Amino acid sequence: MEVVGVDGETEMLKAIFLPFVSPGHLIPVVDIARIFAMHGVDVTIITTPANVAVFQSSIDRDSNGGHFIRTHVVKFPQIAGLPEGMESINASTPKDMASKIYEGLSILEGKFRQLFRDMQPDFIVTDMFYPWSVDAAAELGIPRIIYVGGTYMAQSAMDSLERFAPHTKVDSDDHSFLLPGLPHKLEMTRSQIPDRFKVPNDAYAYQMKIIKESEKRSYGSLFNSFHELEGAYEEHYKTVMGTKSWNVGPVSAWVNQDASDKAERGHTKVEQGWLTWLDSKKENSVVYVCFGSMNNFPAAQLVEIAHGLEESGHDFIWVVKKIDESQDDGTGAFLEEFEKRVQGSNKGYVIWGWAPQLVILEHPAIGGVVTHCGMNTVLETVDAALPMVTWPLFAEQFFNERFLVDVLGIGVSVGSKKWSNWNEFGNEIVKREDIAKAIGLLMGDGEENLERRRKVKALSDAAKKAIQPGGSSYNSLKGLIQELKSFKLQKVHRKPEPVA
Ligand code: UDP
């Protein structure tokens, strides 16, 4: 078969993307798939009905605009006790349902493998949570590229913990220790690191071991990052892992240039009233408070946030998950009262459920962000040139906090002390006075704050250049596509093995 086209270019590369089913992974992988399609790759995204619903419209727009991109929807299997349509792990997913969703995904593995065989892609891009896909790609003789969620810095920090176990050499959970071997001197406490480094036979530690092994055997890794943000950690990571990686970030800015793409990213229905409210506010005067797509704070913490925001004296937009009536202990009424009060005083705006984050971040009235340090939000906030109050909760967020505060100098820590499993908060509550104080520092006009703003503006400028022709992420993507084309050509020209 000949694969050289009339213009001497190889025929179009065909790719399959398989995103994971939580928004913090699904959203960037869909963005990356669209970026590949923007650059001439024929892309199919495989997912399930409830997941496709949140991004199909942007794929339709791309496809109508001439890009070769489509979705392939696979029915989610019926699992005993799992309500129909519950196919995503997010803030509304009850904890005991997450394992059932995993069960459904493992049933789908055979179907996904069959689709890879039927569609015959030239390469696959699959989320880190599908480690089996490295073998599926090997069977087909094609590259598997892994999407690694998280920053290079967090990955490097976790490697440091695994390699040197510094947390085992301190006497208490509150004593800080240095993360050895990293490009910067960074300190953490044992209470801030994930359980999997501390708890013997932790199930997630086992899962991560399998994921890391599959990463090492993959063709390479994709990161939603850019060289100017964390180049030192990129080099460090490549060295310790001994693998290739490419940066394609910030993915949000690269592909969501259309107003509808920005507004609908990650969700179908979003409320609009906030825009009129924000339009009435002065430049840089409003703080945007959002804890990502997975967070579900307990009542006591919501109450502290509400008071902290009011005490700060600054205007705010707060994204809050609607309280489930069946579990409401009176907090629902408290929040409604709070909403009425801040609407009355015109000090705040509550967005229930899901906010169109990209559109809000680029509004000139927004002057700072309170974040849980999820890496997508970090990239989006840096791109928007906004400093942050860092309030890490779980996953790799405490490492990102160190990076934002100690390395980049663009974050103010709220003083969150304890890593928890997803939505398990224990007695750890961040107090209203700490919240108000951190917001005061973030939004004030002291020299330190101006310095944070200068630093984040420089990073934002670099982010914008990175995705332009000739920029670091642009070149990284082009280089990868070129490499994949060569791989395809070599594969086609490789002589078949003689039959014995
Ligand atoms: N997001 C959003 N609106 C919301 C909450 C989250 O658009 O109300 C998006 C946000 O822009 C980001 C993603 O969801 O792209 C969340 O990813 P992140 O890594 O920040 O945190 P996670 O949800 O994985 O904890």
XYZ file of C-alpha atoms and ligand atoms in Angstrom:
525
model
C 0.000 0.000 0.000
C 1.270 3.460 -0.914
C 0.861 6.161 1.674
C 2.570 9.064 -0.053
C 0.026 11.633 -1.232
C 0.163 13.732 -4.412
C 1.947 16.583 -2.663
C 4.599 14.252 -1.331
C 3.091 14.408 2.152
C 2.068 11.217 3.835
C -1.652 10.537 3.851
C -3.598 11.801 6.778
C -2.725 10.285 10.129
C -5.642 8.519 11.774
C -5.924 8.717 15.550
C -8.221 7.405 18.237
C -8.567 9.340 21.487
C -9.940 7.607 24.565
C -10.543 10.104 27.384
C -11.229 9.141 30.994
C -14.692 9.807 32.426
C -14.031 12.573 34.963
C -14.236 16.205 33.805
C -10.663 17.091 34.856
C -9.374 14.420 32.449
C -12.125 14.384 29.810
C -12.045 18.137 29.148
C -8.303 18.476 28.378
C -8.163 15.234 26.358
C -11.074 16.402 24.188
C -9.256 19.722 23.762
C -6.083 17.861 22.735
C -8.028 15.693 20.267
C -9.422 18.862 18.712
C -5.933 20.390 18.536
C -4.677 17.345 16.609
C -7.651 17.651 14.233
C -6.871 21.370 13.796
C -3.445 20.257 12.591
C -4.661 17.831 9.951
C -5.035 14.575 11.884
C -8.171 12.473 11.337
C -9.546 12.037 14.860
C -12.155 9.772 16.420
C -12.984 10.245 20.101
C -14.449 7.150 21.725
C -16.684 7.709 24.733
C -20.045 6.893 26.313
C -23.457 8.642 25.951
C -23.452 10.745 29.125
C -19.872 11.876 28.533
C -20.284 12.753 24.875
C -23.255 14.958 25.752
C -20.987 17.567 27.323
C -18.720 18.080 24.308
C -20.494 16.876 21.140
C -21.472 20.408 20.102
C -17.841 21.568 19.905
C -16.946 18.509 17.810
C -19.852 19.302 15.473
C -18.588 22.867 15.100
C -15.066 21.631 14.307
C -16.383 19.086 11.852
C -18.625 21.661 10.136
C -15.572 23.897 9.941
C -13.774 21.261 7.853
C -11.792 19.336 10.474
C -11.756 15.553 10.277
C -13.093 14.824 13.736
C -16.007 12.785 15.074
C -17.164 10.901 18.152
C -17.881 7.200 18.438
C -20.307 6.455 21.242
C -20.314 3.164 23.101
C -23.211 2.247 25.362
C -22.222 2.125 29.039
C -22.892 -1.351 30.473
C -25.621 -1.891 33.043
C -24.086 -2.363 36.470
C -26.206 -3.478 39.417
C -26.936 -0.487 41.652
C -25.555 2.109 39.219
C -28.286 4.485 37.999
C -28.621 4.663 34.239
C -26.705 7.635 32.832
C -24.258 7.839 35.753
C -21.075 7.453 33.708
C -18.895 10.286 34.968
C -16.927 10.634 38.190
C -17.566 14.192 39.352
C -18.798 16.267 42.291
C -22.274 14.718 42.044
C -21.086 11.119 41.934
C -21.633 9.327 45.261
C -18.400 7.705 46.418
C -19.788 4.188 46.313
C -20.805 4.698 42.683
C -17.274 5.526 41.516
C -16.158 1.905 41.860
C -19.200 0.806 39.858
C -18.230 3.222 37.099
C -14.736 1.688 37.114
C -16.413 -1.714 36.858
C -18.341 -0.542 33.782
C -15.151 0.756 32.209
C -13.364 -2.524 32.744
C -16.260 -4.333 31.043
C -15.855 -1.908 28.123
C -12.159 -2.724 27.700
C -12.913 -5.560 25.264
C -15.176 -3.304 23.208
C -12.539 -0.555 23.100
C -9.876 -3.050 21.968
C -12.204 -4.297 19.219
C -12.798 -0.737 18.030
C -9.034 -0.156 17.859
C -8.737 -3.266 15.667
C -11.698 -2.278 13.454
C -10.757 1.364 12.978
C -7.054 0.699 12.393
C -5.693 4.006 13.673
C -2.053 5.007 13.157
C -1.768 5.852 16.854
C -3.907 6.100 19.968
C -3.984 8.722 22.702
C -5.433 7.239 25.872
C -5.789 8.483 29.402
C -3.387 7.286 32.108
C -6.318 5.409 33.691
C -6.357 2.936 30.770
C -2.991 1.220 31.312
C -4.146 -1.843 29.320
C -4.157 0.291 26.169
C -0.358 0.093 25.919
C -0.711 -3.639 25.169
C -3.634 -3.036 22.817
C -1.446 -0.628 20.814
C 1.496 -3.049 20.848
C -0.712 -5.775 19.363
C -1.540 -3.457 16.471
C 2.048 -2.267 16.115
C 1.060 1.371 16.682
C 2.185 3.979 19.231
C 0.200 4.504 22.411
C 0.577 8.033 23.701
C -0.489 8.475 27.292
C -2.233 11.563 28.624
C -0.713 12.211 32.032
C -2.992 14.404 34.145
C -1.087 16.809 36.373
C 1.920 19.035 36.124
C 5.487 17.822 35.480
C 6.282 19.364 38.834
C 3.739 17.230 40.710
C 4.850 14.112 38.859
C 8.474 14.892 39.708
C 7.612 15.509 43.369
C 5.814 12.176 43.591
C 8.796 10.471 41.997
C 11.007 12.100 44.643
C 8.765 10.696 47.411
C 8.906 7.221 45.904
C 12.643 7.285 45.355
C 13.843 8.902 48.589
C 10.910 8.510 51.044
C 11.827 11.727 52.923
C 8.470 11.628 54.732
C 9.552 8.499 56.604
C 12.446 10.396 58.150
C 10.435 13.002 60.091
C 8.964 12.485 63.555
C 5.481 13.852 63.062
C 2.927 14.618 60.386
C 3.450 18.359 60.886
C 7.248 18.443 60.534
C 8.314 19.623 57.145
C 10.855 17.829 54.980
C 12.645 18.642 51.759
C 11.686 16.912 48.526
C 15.103 15.599 47.437
C 16.492 15.724 43.922
C 14.183 18.400 42.495
C 15.265 21.559 40.660
C 14.093 23.716 43.617
C 14.251 23.348 47.396
C 10.622 22.559 48.222
C 9.276 21.616 51.615
C 6.102 19.784 52.561
C 4.694 18.052 55.611
C 3.690 14.419 55.849
C 0.049 15.423 56.345
C 0.088 17.128 52.934
C 1.127 14.139 50.864
C -1.262 11.543 49.434
C -2.093 8.445 51.469
C -0.591 6.136 48.890
C 2.889 7.166 50.051
C 2.042 6.496 53.694
C -0.487 3.702 53.942
C 0.795 0.141 53.447
C -0.993 -1.814 50.688
C -2.948 1.241 49.564
C -5.111 0.235 46.581
C -4.438 3.465 44.726
C -0.660 2.971 45.170
C -1.015 -0.338 43.342
C -3.063 1.289 40.568
C -0.474 4.073 40.195
C 2.336 1.511 39.942
C 0.550 -0.123 37.015
C -0.092 3.284 35.437
C 3.577 4.296 35.744
C 4.719 0.981 34.235
C 2.362 1.503 31.311
C 3.662 5.054 30.898
C 7.240 3.753 30.681
C 6.191 1.306 27.975
C 4.228 3.929 26.024
C 5.582 5.761 22.987
C 5.548 8.931 25.089
C 3.472 11.203 27.295
C 1.341 14.251 26.583
C 1.132 17.087 29.097
C -1.195 20.045 29.305
C 1.751 22.290 30.059
C 4.191 24.593 28.298
C 7.945 24.807 28.416
C 8.156 28.330 29.836
C 5.973 27.336 32.801
C 7.896 24.356 34.100
C 10.777 23.616 31.729
C 13.089 22.610 34.598
C 10.578 19.987 35.780
C 9.944 18.831 32.228
C 13.668 18.071 31.824
C 13.798 16.489 35.280
C 10.790 14.296 34.550
C 12.086 13.131 31.194
C 15.371 12.170 32.826
C 13.919 10.258 35.763
C 11.243 8.511 33.695
C 13.551 7.891 30.739
C 10.617 8.548 28.409
C 9.653 11.082 25.785
C 7.025 13.726 26.408
C 5.382 16.568 24.564
C 3.722 19.741 25.836
C 0.541 20.883 24.183
C -0.647 23.457 26.680
C -2.410 25.510 27.537
C -4.921 23.370 25.675
C -7.918 25.452 26.777
C -6.690 28.553 24.982
C -5.419 26.759 21.909
C -8.660 25.248 20.782
C -11.486 27.134 22.497
C -11.340 30.316 20.518
C -15.003 30.321 19.518
C -17.320 31.995 22.080
C -19.643 28.963 22.152
C -16.714 26.598 22.737
C -15.613 28.657 25.707
C -19.094 29.006 27.161
C -20.112 25.362 26.777
C -16.774 23.717 27.613
C -17.431 20.789 29.908
C -21.166 21.359 30.235
C -24.271 21.842 28.169
C -26.359 24.227 30.220
C -24.846 27.213 31.988
C -26.587 30.160 33.562
C -26.001 33.631 32.153
C -26.942 36.186 34.853
C -23.367 36.427 36.122
C -22.257 38.291 33.005
C -24.521 41.297 33.567
C -23.415 41.371 37.185
C -19.725 41.136 36.277
C -20.087 43.784 33.570
C -21.163 46.211 36.299
C -17.916 45.692 38.238
C -14.625 47.573 38.077
C -11.560 46.065 36.426
C -9.632 43.568 38.576
C -12.078 43.947 41.472
C -13.779 40.532 41.674
C -12.405 37.285 43.060
C -13.542 34.053 41.352
C -13.900 31.134 43.777
C -14.171 27.629 42.371
C -12.950 24.221 43.538
C -13.080 22.302 40.277
C -15.368 19.569 39.070
C -14.957 17.005 41.855
C -15.346 18.900 45.102
C -18.250 18.549 47.494
C -17.444 20.409 50.716
C -19.204 19.547 53.969
C -21.696 22.042 55.393
C -19.287 23.416 58.007
C -16.758 24.371 55.337
C -19.370 26.006 53.102
C -20.451 28.150 56.041
C -16.836 29.239 56.678
C -16.340 30.102 52.996
C -19.526 32.175 52.928
C -18.441 34.169 55.996
C -14.839 34.404 54.780
C -15.956 35.884 51.466
C -18.132 38.459 53.185
C -15.428 39.300 55.722
C -12.861 39.824 52.970
C -14.842 42.845 51.804
C -14.055 42.045 48.158
C -16.620 41.321 45.463
C -16.782 37.683 44.444
C -18.275 34.990 42.232
C -18.570 31.691 44.083
C -19.322 28.430 42.300
C -21.246 26.150 44.672
C -22.735 22.741 44.171
C -26.463 22.729 44.841
C -27.212 20.892 48.096
C -28.966 17.594 47.498
C -32.378 17.898 49.207
C -32.168 14.368 50.578
C -28.936 15.258 52.413
C -29.725 18.829 53.400
C -29.108 19.543 57.077
C -30.144 23.175 56.805
C -27.109 24.309 54.797
C -29.285 24.715 51.700
C -31.376 27.362 53.492
C -28.219 29.026 54.874
C -26.750 29.304 51.361
C -29.972 30.630 49.872
C -30.109 33.258 52.612
C -26.474 34.095 51.926
C -27.174 34.409 48.204
C -30.076 36.804 48.835
C -27.938 38.879 51.197
C -24.965 39.269 48.847
C -27.248 39.936 45.901
C -28.919 42.634 47.961
C -25.596 44.235 48.856
C -24.346 43.642 45.300
C -21.139 42.172 46.783
C -21.331 38.700 45.362
C -22.793 36.338 42.812
C -23.412 32.638 43.441
C -23.240 30.254 40.492
C -24.964 26.979 41.304
C -23.320 23.885 39.895
C -21.177 24.630 36.879
C -19.555 27.888 35.785
C -18.336 28.712 32.285
C -14.860 29.081 33.746
C -12.948 30.130 30.653
C -15.345 32.987 29.903
C -15.330 34.175 33.509
C -11.544 34.092 33.822
C -11.068 36.300 30.780
C -13.532 38.934 32.007
C -11.636 42.151 32.867
C -13.475 42.521 36.211
C -11.894 39.337 37.573
C -8.803 40.182 39.593
C -7.891 36.893 41.277
C -8.906 33.290 41.768
C -9.370 31.026 44.786
C -8.555 27.531 43.562
C -8.059 23.957 44.749
C -4.973 23.860 42.474
C -6.378 21.374 39.961
C -3.918 21.492 37.119
C -6.406 22.497 34.420
C -7.540 25.442 36.489
C -3.918 26.355 37.197
C -3.140 26.468 33.464
C -6.338 28.381 32.675
C -5.698 30.908 35.445
C -2.086 31.446 34.414
C -3.247 31.958 30.828
C -5.721 34.561 32.094
C -2.861 36.320 33.964
C -4.526 36.032 37.367
C -2.863 35.390 40.744
C -4.334 32.694 42.966
C -5.229 31.825 46.527
C -4.131 28.204 46.775
C -6.383 25.818 48.646
C -5.324 22.272 47.819
C -7.571 19.367 48.821
C -6.634 16.001 47.334
C -4.867 14.248 44.396
C -1.635 16.068 43.461
C -2.955 19.506 44.439
C -0.588 20.094 47.381
C 2.411 19.716 45.057
C 0.868 22.241 42.679
C 0.465 24.625 45.604
C 4.199 24.492 46.351
C 4.883 25.160 42.696
C 2.535 28.162 42.542
C 3.637 29.693 45.832
C 7.351 28.802 46.142
C 8.530 28.357 42.561
C 6.384 30.634 40.413
C 5.558 33.182 43.119
C 2.001 33.691 41.885
C 0.023 32.111 44.733
C -1.014 32.983 48.285
C -1.592 29.926 50.450
C -4.823 29.788 52.443
C -3.020 27.452 54.852
C -4.650 24.134 54.016
C -2.820 21.556 56.133
C -4.113 18.124 55.368
C -4.372 16.014 52.240
C -7.617 13.996 52.160
C -9.031 11.360 49.943
C -11.529 12.664 47.430
C -14.350 14.404 49.366
C -13.312 13.005 52.749
C -12.719 16.052 54.900
C -12.567 14.785 58.460
C -12.375 17.629 60.979
C -10.104 19.778 58.874
C -11.880 23.071 58.231
C -10.234 26.191 56.841
C -11.459 29.077 58.998
C -13.228 32.191 57.743
C -10.476 34.508 59.038
C -7.827 32.611 57.059
C -9.975 32.763 53.932
C -10.608 36.497 54.335
C -6.909 37.132 55.032
C -5.691 35.228 51.977
C -8.205 37.011 49.733
C -7.116 40.338 51.241
C -3.498 39.551 50.301
C -4.510 38.380 46.843
C -6.628 41.402 45.982
C -4.671 44.086 47.838
C -2.287 46.501 46.188
C 0.844 45.884 48.246
C 4.218 45.378 46.554
C 4.049 41.585 46.983
C 0.721 41.487 45.223
C 1.978 43.674 42.377
C 4.955 41.347 42.044
C 2.646 38.325 41.830
C 0.658 40.089 39.126
C 3.820 40.944 37.153
C 4.990 37.345 37.346
C 1.700 35.826 36.279
C 1.391 38.356 33.442
C 4.808 37.302 32.122
C 3.740 33.644 32.270
C 0.468 34.470 30.548
C 2.334 36.207 27.719
C 4.575 33.145 27.407
C 1.498 30.864 27.377
C -0.024 32.827 24.527
C 3.219 32.649 22.521
C 3.657 28.920 23.232
C 0.628 27.986 21.126
C 1.368 30.343 18.225
C 3.319 29.116 15.160
C 6.938 28.862 16.260
C 5.995 28.716 19.957
C 7.177 25.920 22.243
C 3.902 23.954 22.464
C 3.204 24.513 18.775
C 6.626 23.141 17.844
C 6.217 20.276 20.271
C 2.913 19.244 18.635
C 4.276 19.662 15.094
C 7.350 17.616 16.021
C 5.180 14.845 17.435
C 2.912 14.748 14.372
C 5.985 14.576 12.125
C 7.415 11.735 14.196
C 4.131 9.839 14.013
C 4.052 10.279 10.242
C 7.559 8.829 9.975
C 6.527 5.963 12.217
C 3.575 5.244 9.925
C 5.752 5.367 6.803
C 8.310 3.020 8.311
C 5.541 0.654 9.335
C 4.113 0.571 5.806
C 7.513 0.041 4.221
C 8.538 -2.585 6.743
C 8.622 -5.964 4.996
C 6.143 -8.516 6.369
C 7.764 -11.295 8.389
C 8.241 -14.406 6.230
C 5.631 -17.027 7.094
C 7.352 -20.064 8.598
N -14.671 23.689 35.275
C -15.573 24.561 34.716
N -16.590 25.010 35.501
C -16.762 24.635 36.788
C -15.829 23.739 37.352
C -14.782 23.291 36.584
O -15.460 24.931 33.543
O -17.705 25.081 37.430
C -13.574 23.160 34.435
C -12.292 23.921 34.613
O -12.230 24.981 33.686
C -11.245 22.845 34.356
C -11.923 21.561 34.809
O -13.312 21.820 34.822
O -10.952 22.759 32.992
C -11.505 21.121 36.198
O -10.227 20.589 36.162
P -9.179 20.854 37.308
O -7.919 20.140 36.921
O -9.029 22.294 37.566
O -9.813 20.226 38.602
P -10.600 18.850 38.920
O -12.010 19.102 38.569
O -9.971 17.763 38.084
O -10.381 18.677 40.388
